[in-house]
Tab-separated table of C-alpha atoms and ligand atoms in Angstrom:
chain	number	residue	atom	x	y	z
A	1	MET	CA	-4.728	-214.533	49.346
A	2	PRO	CA	-7.171	-212.037	49.298
A	3	LEU	CA	-10.566	-212.725	49.988
A	4	THR	CA	-13.195	-212.147	47.749
A	5	VAL	CA	-16.301	-210.917	49.409
A	6	PRO	CA	-19.360	-211.697	46.969
A	7	SER	CA	-21.476	-208.632	46.697
A	8	PRO	CA	-24.839	-208.997	48.769
A	9	PRO	CA	-27.523	-209.432	46.797
A	10	PRO	CA	-29.972	-206.302	45.922
A	11	PRO	CA	-32.831	-206.134	48.790
A	12	ALA	CA	-36.095	-208.059	47.008
A	13	SER	CA	-37.645	-204.507	46.910
A	14	HIS	CA	-34.794	-202.900	45.004
A	15	LEU	CA	-36.634	-201.186	42.044
A	16	LEU	CA	-34.301	-201.365	38.827
A	17	HIS	CA	-34.436	-198.885	35.864
A	18	GLN	CA	-36.568	-201.512	33.649
A	19	THR	CA	-39.746	-201.128	36.296
A	20	ALA	CA	-40.536	-197.906	35.248
A	21	PRO	CA	-39.612	-196.071	31.951
A	22	GLY	CA	-38.035	-192.603	32.475
A	23	VAL	CA	-36.737	-193.470	36.137
A	24	VAL	CA	-32.864	-193.457	35.673
A	25	ALA	CA	-31.925	-195.053	38.896
A	26	CYS	CA	-33.598	-197.009	41.729
A	27	ALA	CA	-36.807	-195.592	42.892
A	28	LEU	CA	-36.254	-196.380	46.250
A	29	SER	CA	-35.363	-192.743	47.805
A	30	ASN	CA	-33.141	-194.982	50.243
A	31	CYS	CA	-31.987	-197.369	48.700
A	32	PRO	CA	-28.288	-198.508	49.570
A	33	GLU	CA	-27.186	-200.399	45.918
A	34	SER	CA	-28.279	-197.214	44.263
A	35	PRO	CA	-28.077	-193.672	43.830
A	36	ALA	CA	-31.555	-191.683	44.201
A	37	VAL	CA	-33.694	-191.195	41.195
A	38	THR	CA	-32.103	-187.457	39.738
A	39	GLU	CA	-34.579	-187.282	36.669
A	40	LEU	CA	-37.883	-188.686	35.743
A	41	THR	CA	-39.560	-188.916	32.373
A	42	LEU	CA	-43.197	-188.987	32.312
A	43	THR	CA	-46.302	-189.346	29.955
A	44	ARG	CA	-47.580	-185.685	29.811
A	45	PRO	CA	-49.842	-185.395	32.881
A	46	ASP	CA	-53.011	-184.158	33.436
A	47	ASP	CA	-54.832	-182.168	36.280
A	48	TRP	CA	-58.163	-183.684	36.660
A	49	HIS	CA	-59.569	-181.163	39.501
A	50	VAL	CA	-58.736	-177.415	39.313
A	51	HIS	CA	-60.106	-174.089	39.696
A	52	LEU	CA	-58.851	-171.462	36.905
A	53	ARG	CA	-61.542	-168.642	38.116
A	54	ASP	CA	-62.534	-165.917	35.434
A	55	GLY	CA	-61.668	-162.321	34.315
A	56	ALA	CA	-58.498	-161.360	34.792
A	57	ALA	CA	-57.250	-164.090	37.024
A	58	LEU	CA	-57.757	-166.414	33.779
A	59	GLU	CA	-54.422	-165.288	32.481
A	60	ASP	CA	-52.388	-165.840	35.654
A	61	THR	CA	-54.305	-169.274	36.243
A	62	CYS	CA	-54.334	-170.483	32.360
A	63	ARG	CA	-49.984	-170.085	32.123
A	64	ASP	CA	-49.453	-172.026	35.222
A	65	MET	CA	-51.577	-174.773	34.165
A	66	ALA	CA	-50.491	-174.869	30.194
A	67	ARG	CA	-47.090	-175.227	31.517
A	68	TYR	CA	-46.778	-178.987	31.189
A	69	PHE	CA	-50.296	-179.799	31.727
A	70	GLY	CA	-52.238	-181.523	28.675
A	71	ARG	CA	-55.440	-181.167	29.981
A	72	ALA	CA	-57.167	-179.909	33.529
A	73	ILE	CA	-61.018	-180.699	34.617
A	74	VAL	CA	-61.872	-177.418	35.140
A	75	MET	CA	-64.011	-176.482	38.050
A	76	PRO	CA	-67.400	-174.666	37.689
A	77	ASN	CA	-67.803	-172.864	41.244
A	78	LEU	CA	-67.997	-168.746	39.234
A	79	THR	CA	-70.366	-165.963	40.519
A	80	PRO	CA	-72.722	-167.082	39.161
A	81	PRO	CA	-71.876	-170.727	38.348
A	82	VAL	CA	-71.796	-172.785	35.193
A	83	THR	CA	-74.596	-174.457	34.959
A	84	THR	CA	-75.675	-174.833	31.595
A	85	VAL	CA	-73.772	-175.909	28.231
A	86	ALA	CA	-74.045	-172.619	27.200
A	87	ASP	CA	-72.429	-171.530	29.874
A	88	ALA	CA	-70.026	-173.826	29.916
A	89	ALA	CA	-69.144	-172.930	26.517
A	90	ALA	CA	-68.476	-169.382	26.565
A	91	TYR	CA	-66.455	-169.805	29.804
A	92	ARG	CA	-64.058	-172.319	27.639
A	93	GLU	CA	-63.936	-169.772	24.978
A	94	ARG	CA	-62.707	-167.064	27.673
A	95	ILE	CA	-59.986	-169.768	28.581
A	96	LEU	CA	-58.764	-170.095	25.585
A	97	ALA	CA	-58.245	-166.647	24.472
A	98	ALA	CA	-56.115	-166.327	28.315
A	99	MET	CA	-54.045	-169.052	26.772
A	100	SER	CA	-53.870	-167.877	23.318
A	101	GLY	CA	-50.349	-166.142	23.757
A	102	LEU	CA	-48.744	-168.483	25.531
A	103	GLY	CA	-48.066	-170.972	22.694
A	104	ARG	CA	-49.261	-174.217	24.573
A	105	GLN	CA	-51.539	-176.967	23.197
A	106	PHE	CA	-54.079	-177.249	26.169
A	107	GLU	CA	-57.029	-178.509	26.929
A	108	PRO	CA	-59.596	-177.303	28.603
A	109	LEU	CA	-62.097	-180.000	29.955
A	110	MET	CA	-65.735	-178.662	31.060
A	111	THR	CA	-67.690	-179.464	33.649
A	112	LEU	CA	-71.171	-178.380	34.605
A	113	TYR	CA	-72.474	-176.942	38.153
A	114	LEU	CA	-75.280	-179.575	39.708
A	115	THR	CA	-77.893	-177.595	41.195
A	116	ASP	CA	-81.992	-178.690	42.396
A	117	GLN	CA	-82.946	-177.304	38.938
A	118	THR	CA	-80.666	-179.198	36.287
A	119	SER	CA	-82.699	-181.126	33.781
A	120	ALA	CA	-82.435	-184.499	32.139
A	121	GLU	CA	-82.431	-182.489	28.993
A	122	GLU	CA	-79.698	-180.186	30.382
A	123	VAL	CA	-77.845	-183.553	31.258
A	124	GLN	CA	-78.530	-185.012	27.833
A	125	ARG	CA	-77.311	-181.691	26.070
A	126	ALA	CA	-73.830	-181.952	28.103
A	127	ALA	CA	-73.447	-185.501	27.063
A	128	GLU	CA	-73.553	-185.160	23.101
A	129	SER	CA	-71.116	-181.510	23.387
A	130	ASP	CA	-67.809	-182.693	23.045
A	131	PHE	CA	-66.552	-180.368	25.673
A	132	VAL	CA	-68.600	-181.035	28.839
A	133	HIS	CA	-67.035	-184.148	30.555
A	134	ALA	CA	-68.743	-184.129	34.184
A	135	ILE	CA	-71.206	-182.804	36.524
A	136	LYS	CA	-70.138	-181.275	39.558
A	137	LEU	CA	-71.683	-182.099	42.903
A	138	TYR	CA	-71.360	-179.103	45.796
A	139	PRO	CA	-73.826	-179.655	48.753
A	140	ALA	CA	-75.308	-176.275	49.554
A	141	GLY	CA	-72.957	-174.204	51.368
A	142	ALA	CA	-69.804	-176.818	51.806
A	143	THR	CA	-67.164	-174.775	50.025
A	144	THR	CA	-66.066	-171.386	48.244
A	145	ASN	CA	-69.192	-170.378	45.442
A	146	SER	CA	-71.458	-173.414	46.517
A	147	ALA	CA	-74.483	-171.121	47.711
A	148	ALA	CA	-76.289	-172.550	44.089
A	149	GLY	CA	-75.183	-176.513	44.990
A	150	VAL	CA	-77.311	-178.891	45.976
A	151	ALA	CA	-79.895	-178.860	48.657
A	152	ASP	CA	-82.014	-182.017	48.680
A	153	LEU	CA	-79.796	-184.812	47.287
A	154	ALA	CA	-82.656	-187.220	47.507
A	155	GLY	CA	-84.414	-184.809	44.712
A	156	LEU	CA	-81.620	-185.390	42.410
A	157	TYR	CA	-82.254	-188.357	41.811
A	158	PRO	CA	-83.574	-188.212	38.438
A	159	THR	CA	-80.885	-186.159	37.327
A	160	LEU	CA	-78.821	-188.998	38.476
A	161	GLU	CA	-80.187	-191.386	36.290
A	162	ALA	CA	-80.021	-189.091	33.267
A	163	MET	CA	-76.205	-189.201	33.934
A	164	GLU	CA	-75.978	-192.577	34.424
A	165	LYS	CA	-77.801	-193.421	31.015
A	166	HIS	CA	-75.644	-190.455	28.940
A	167	ASP	CA	-72.791	-191.997	31.060
A	168	LEU	CA	-71.595	-188.121	31.836
A	169	PRO	CA	-69.622	-188.785	35.159
A	170	LEU	CA	-70.773	-186.857	38.214
A	171	LEU	CA	-67.858	-185.272	40.494
A	172	VAL	CA	-68.252	-185.118	44.058
A	173	HIS	CA	-67.160	-182.588	46.713
A	174	GLY	CA	-67.777	-184.713	49.582
A	175	GLU	CA	-68.767	-183.141	52.998
A	176	VAL	CA	-71.696	-182.984	54.758
A	177	THR	CA	-72.853	-179.502	55.648
A	178	ASP	CA	-74.747	-180.444	58.789
A	179	GLY	CA	-74.142	-177.513	61.850
A	180	GLU	CA	-74.451	-180.443	63.887
A	181	ILE	CA	-71.562	-182.515	62.188
A	182	ASP	CA	-67.686	-181.366	63.366
A	183	ILE	CA	-65.682	-180.145	60.452
A	184	PHE	CA	-63.302	-182.924	60.854
A	185	ASP	CA	-65.776	-185.986	60.413
A	186	ARG	CA	-67.637	-184.102	57.389
A	187	GLU	CA	-66.272	-186.086	54.632
A	188	ALA	CA	-66.761	-189.240	56.026
A	189	VAL	CA	-70.609	-188.393	56.999
A	190	PHE	CA	-71.107	-187.921	53.524
A	191	ILE	CA	-69.567	-190.925	51.994
A	192	GLU	CA	-71.827	-192.408	54.569
A	193	ARG	CA	-75.000	-190.782	54.650
A	194	HIS	CA	-75.090	-189.649	50.750
A	195	LEU	CA	-72.058	-191.594	48.563
A	196	ALA	CA	-72.790	-194.750	49.552
A	197	PRO	CA	-76.641	-194.564	48.914
A	198	ILE	CA	-75.975	-193.254	45.591
A	199	VAL	CA	-73.298	-195.601	44.943
A	200	GLN	CA	-76.027	-198.341	45.340
A	201	ARG	CA	-78.507	-196.707	43.564
A	202	PHE	CA	-76.835	-196.068	40.436
A	203	PRO	CA	-74.292	-198.699	39.923
A	204	GLY	CA	-73.049	-197.880	36.359
A	205	LEU	CA	-73.012	-194.143	37.229
A	206	ARG	CA	-69.021	-192.959	37.184
A	207	VAL	CA	-68.260	-191.004	40.558
A	208	VAL	CA	-65.191	-189.167	41.011
A	209	LEU	CA	-64.521	-188.925	45.277
A	210	GLU	CA	-62.681	-185.595	44.774
A	211	HIS	CA	-59.981	-184.120	46.781
A	212	ILE	CA	-60.330	-187.016	49.401
A	213	THR	CA	-58.284	-186.133	52.956
A	214	THR	CA	-59.403	-189.363	54.827
A	215	ALA	CA	-58.663	-192.852	55.575
A	216	ASP	CA	-62.465	-193.459	54.935
A	217	ALA	CA	-62.590	-191.824	51.509
A	218	ALA	CA	-60.104	-194.491	50.586
A	219	ALA	CA	-61.112	-197.058	51.971
A	220	PHE	CA	-64.778	-196.299	50.413
A	221	VAL	CA	-63.116	-195.964	47.204
A	222	GLY	CA	-60.644	-198.862	47.358
A	223	GLU	CA	-63.662	-201.225	47.994
A	224	THR	CA	-66.242	-199.982	45.399
A	225	PRO	CA	-66.489	-200.844	41.330
A	226	ALA	CA	-64.175	-199.403	38.812
A	227	ASN	CA	-66.619	-196.836	38.224
A	228	VAL	CA	-65.959	-195.258	41.586
A	229	ALA	CA	-62.543	-193.673	41.980
A	230	ALA	CA	-61.003	-190.087	43.820
A	231	THR	CA	-58.759	-187.183	42.862
A	232	ILE	CA	-56.053	-186.511	45.630
A	233	THR	CA	-54.266	-183.314	45.748
A	234	ALA	CA	-50.404	-182.536	46.678
A	235	HIS	CA	-51.101	-180.721	49.804
A	236	HIS	CA	-53.277	-183.063	51.339
A	237	LEU	CA	-50.185	-185.689	50.706
A	238	LEU	CA	-47.819	-183.460	51.780
A	239	LEU	CA	-49.450	-181.802	54.751
A	240	ASN	CA	-51.647	-182.787	57.624
A	241	ARG	CA	-53.427	-180.582	60.199
A	242	ASN	CA	-50.212	-179.804	62.756
A	243	ASP	CA	-48.666	-177.965	59.962
A	244	MET	CA	-51.520	-175.850	59.686
A	245	LEU	CA	-52.268	-175.193	63.437
A	246	VAL	CA	-48.871	-175.477	65.370
A	247	GLY	CA	-46.808	-173.106	66.101
A	248	GLY	CA	-49.173	-170.457	64.926
A	249	ILE	CA	-52.206	-170.784	62.116
A	250	ARG	CA	-51.026	-170.655	58.719
A	251	PRO	CA	-54.096	-169.227	56.721
A	252	HIS	CA	-52.500	-170.642	53.410
A	253	TYR	CA	-52.890	-174.162	54.188
A	254	TYR	CA	-56.261	-173.779	55.258
A	255	CYS	CA	-58.488	-175.976	52.503
A	256	LEU	CA	-61.995	-177.715	52.164
A	257	PRO	CA	-62.182	-180.897	53.001
A	258	ILE	CA	-59.711	-179.303	55.446
A	259	LEU	CA	-56.329	-181.291	56.635
A	260	LYS	CA	-56.822	-183.905	58.620
A	261	ARG	CA	-54.632	-185.603	61.433
A	262	ASN	CA	-51.525	-187.635	60.313
A	263	SER	CA	-53.145	-190.871	59.726
A	264	HIS	CA	-55.505	-190.047	57.221
A	265	GLN	CA	-52.981	-188.340	55.433
A	266	GLN	CA	-50.605	-191.772	55.791
A	267	ALA	CA	-53.793	-193.291	54.080
A	268	LEU	CA	-53.667	-190.566	51.010
A	269	LEU	CA	-50.421	-191.611	50.330
A	270	ARG	CA	-50.589	-195.240	50.747
A	271	ALA	CA	-53.541	-194.994	47.883
A	272	ALA	CA	-51.656	-192.455	46.172
A	273	THR	CA	-48.476	-194.557	45.527
A	274	SER	CA	-50.658	-197.855	45.345
A	275	GLY	CA	-50.617	-198.229	41.918
A	276	SER	CA	-54.217	-198.639	41.902
A	277	ALA	CA	-56.016	-196.912	38.662
A	278	LYS	CA	-58.745	-195.460	41.049
A	279	PHE	CA	-56.650	-192.739	42.458
A	280	PHE	CA	-55.376	-189.950	40.271
A	281	LEU	CA	-54.249	-186.594	40.722
A	282	GLY	CA	-56.645	-183.503	41.255
A	283	THR	CA	-54.672	-180.516	42.087
A	284	ASP	CA	-58.135	-178.881	43.397
A	285	SER	CA	-55.501	-175.656	42.912
A	286	ALA	CA	-57.832	-173.035	44.279
A	287	PRO	CA	-56.412	-169.588	44.181
A	288	HIS	CA	-57.570	-166.494	46.542
A	289	ALA	CA	-56.085	-163.638	46.831
A	290	THR	CA	-53.297	-162.811	49.735
A	291	SER	CA	-55.842	-160.388	51.310
A	292	ALA	CA	-59.089	-163.018	51.161
A	293	LYS	CA	-56.728	-165.829	52.686
A	294	GLU	CA	-55.036	-163.132	55.280
A	295	SER	CA	-58.181	-162.137	57.181
A	296	PRO	CA	-60.512	-162.592	60.417
A	297	CYS	CA	-62.832	-164.747	57.628
A	298	GLY	CA	-59.832	-166.219	55.765
A	299	CYS	CA	-61.172	-167.982	52.197
A	300	ALA	CA	-60.339	-171.792	51.548
A	301	GLY	CA	-57.958	-172.852	49.179
A	302	VAL	CA	-54.708	-173.637	48.603
A	303	TYR	CA	-52.671	-172.610	45.329
A	304	THR	CA	-50.460	-175.104	44.166
A	305	ALA	CA	-50.758	-174.829	39.493
A	306	HIS	CA	-47.081	-173.065	39.806
A	307	ALA	CA	-45.370	-176.344	41.716
A	308	ALA	CA	-47.843	-179.018	40.633
A	309	ILE	CA	-46.060	-182.098	39.739
A	310	GLU	CA	-42.882	-181.073	41.353
A	311	LEU	CA	-44.629	-181.097	44.859
A	312	TYR	CA	-46.341	-184.420	43.999
A	313	ALA	CA	-43.085	-186.086	42.920
A	314	GLU	CA	-41.396	-184.548	46.615
A	315	ALA	CA	-44.695	-186.682	48.000
A	316	PHE	CA	-44.193	-189.448	46.152
A	317	GLU	CA	-40.335	-189.538	46.573
A	318	ALA	CA	-40.603	-189.409	50.141
A	319	GLU	CA	-42.548	-193.048	49.736
A	320	GLY	CA	-40.048	-194.388	47.344
A	321	ALA	CA	-42.616	-194.687	45.181
A	322	LEU	CA	-41.492	-192.534	42.217
A	323	ASP	CA	-42.149	-195.024	39.884
A	324	LYS	CA	-46.463	-195.212	40.908
A	325	LEU	CA	-46.165	-191.176	39.887
A	326	GLU	CA	-46.251	-191.694	35.685
A	327	GLY	CA	-49.878	-193.964	36.609
A	328	PHE	CA	-51.161	-191.213	38.992
A	329	ALA	CA	-50.279	-188.049	37.353
A	330	SER	CA	-50.902	-189.773	33.601
A	331	HIS	CA	-52.563	-192.896	32.452
A	332	PHE	CA	-55.176	-193.383	35.184
A	333	GLY	CA	-57.490	-189.937	34.772
A	334	PRO	CA	-57.489	-190.207	30.838
A	335	ASP	CA	-58.443	-194.156	31.195
A	336	PHE	CA	-61.288	-193.457	34.203
A	337	TYR	CA	-62.739	-189.973	31.636
A	338	GLY	CA	-62.682	-192.637	28.716
A	339	LEU	CA	-59.855	-190.115	26.861
A	340	PRO	CA	-56.712	-191.167	25.220
A	341	ARG	CA	-53.395	-190.856	27.658
A	342	ASN	CA	-51.300	-188.143	26.114
A	343	THR	CA	-48.473	-189.778	23.779
A	344	ASP	CA	-45.635	-187.264	24.497
A	345	ALA	CA	-43.762	-186.569	27.704
A	346	ILE	CA	-42.046	-184.258	30.444
A	347	THR	CA	-39.012	-184.701	32.313
A	348	LEU	CA	-38.756	-183.578	35.793
A	349	VAL	CA	-35.234	-183.471	37.675
A	350	LYS	CA	-34.239	-183.121	40.986
A	351	HIS	CA	-33.218	-179.526	41.368
A	352	ALA	CA	-33.993	-177.198	44.175
A	353	TRP	CA	-35.935	-173.727	43.147
A	354	GLU	CA	-37.112	-171.150	45.267
A	355	VAL	CA	-41.163	-169.991	44.934
A	356	PRO	CA	-40.983	-166.253	44.918
A	357	SER	CA	-43.017	-164.858	48.119
A	358	SER	CA	-46.127	-163.768	46.161
A	359	MET	CA	-47.362	-164.223	42.741
A	360	PRO	CA	-50.094	-161.951	40.475
A	361	LEU	CA	-53.743	-162.974	40.178
A	362	GLY	CA	-55.452	-160.767	37.944
A	363	GLY	CA	-53.819	-157.687	39.460
A	364	GLN	CA	-53.599	-159.009	43.383
A	365	PRO	CA	-50.937	-160.424	44.980
A	366	LEU	CA	-51.788	-164.539	45.426
A	367	THR	CA	-49.556	-166.530	48.172
A	368	PRO	CA	-48.483	-169.904	46.470
A	369	MET	CA	-47.575	-172.878	48.199
A	370	ARG	CA	-44.210	-173.290	49.497
A	371	ALA	CA	-44.174	-169.061	49.201
A	372	SER	CA	-40.180	-167.833	49.713
A	373	ASP	CA	-39.685	-171.398	50.167
A	374	THR	CA	-37.997	-174.395	48.156
A	375	VAL	CA	-39.603	-177.149	45.999
A	376	GLY	CA	-37.357	-180.144	45.157
A	377	TRP	CA	-38.137	-181.131	41.412
A	378	GLN	CA	-38.304	-178.855	38.453
A	379	VAL	CA	-39.235	-179.399	35.319
A	380	SER	CA	-37.128	-179.281	32.767
A	381	GLU	CA	-38.859	-180.322	29.650
A	382	GLY	CA	-42.378	-179.615	29.207
B	401	NCD	N1	-60.918	-176.676	48.054
B	401	NCD	C1	-61.089	-175.167	48.450
B	401	NCD	O1	-60.407	-175.455	49.589
B	401	NCD	N2	-61.390	-174.110	47.954
B	401	NCD	C2	-61.962	-174.470	46.450
B	401	NCD	C3	-63.938	-175.318	46.465
B	401	NCD	C4	-63.210	-176.640	46.576
B	401	NCD	O2	-62.769	-177.417	45.677
B	401	NCD	O3	-64.288	-177.166	47.276
B	401	NCD	C5	-62.279	-173.179	45.782
B	401	NCD	O4	-62.953	-173.109	44.777
B	401	NCD	O5	-61.535	-171.954	46.592
B	402	ZN	ZN1	-64.050	-179.033	46.648
B	403	ZN	ZN1	-61.885	-177.775	44.043
């Protein structure tokens, strides 16, 4: 008599179809019971930190951004920076004009650039406008176009008080600029010296620590109340400093805050895939012409807008956490900003495609992330 071998029970961590709407198979990439996910439908995502630049570049950055993102928090670090509601209104019109030929619904969410001169009246005007959604703090000299940033953080307290009162979120490039502090430590030192005191002093202020790069930042945000959140980029999830520096220096991976060691990358992956609503998608896609990156003094910034959600899908897939992508990419950002979630959807398919070696940026060549290499996911319906 043949023996009937009962099929083994599914592994405890088996993620069935129903656990995430749109996931067509087990979301564990190495699941022995079920084939890997090949298709994923998500609520339309938004990008909560992007650089669209200005002038001729806008047409190119907007084209990539409007492919499937519904909205984006647009960084104000132009030259000169966007410091007033009137500046933001004019910049928004330029973005909408660049978008107009694309036949796409896309909403730019504008931000102001905080300076030592930002007044409580400007904060109130921003809060009362329906298109300025946050104010961005760049410590002076910390990153690209930050020369006009804040020199004296304590001097800003009246402005932060006004932001807390009007419930206008503070976005933070969290790095100290002190020449004594090693570049790899600048985020952790900023948190200890500046961010922790701000969060303590203004408990009602909504704060987003942007593009976090360290275990220290993930832990700080994880431990604070719900008014403090963080964005995480795709490149900080996919890369660490070895990718940038071993076997030759790769200037296209140079960004700020700089890529950290592998243990920090692992902490970011854990935070992004944890399901915590405090961590959400912000690409920090930051285009610079190839000539400005491949230079004796190259600019900081990685361009990912051409493949953003696809790169995040790779990172989440490698963690066996594709079922956590929708919360991170499409739910937690609007929830934090007090905006409705998008109501339509996009579909990603597991299909490798090649990124061009070069893309245009306002008439100049730009080298996108994964240039001449493949990305494993593709948006099939935007
Ligand atoms: N991230 C970067 O490396 N660069 C950004 C600025 C920023 O977000 O810090 C840029 O504007 O180029
Ligand atoms: Zn920054
Ligand atoms: Zn940025």
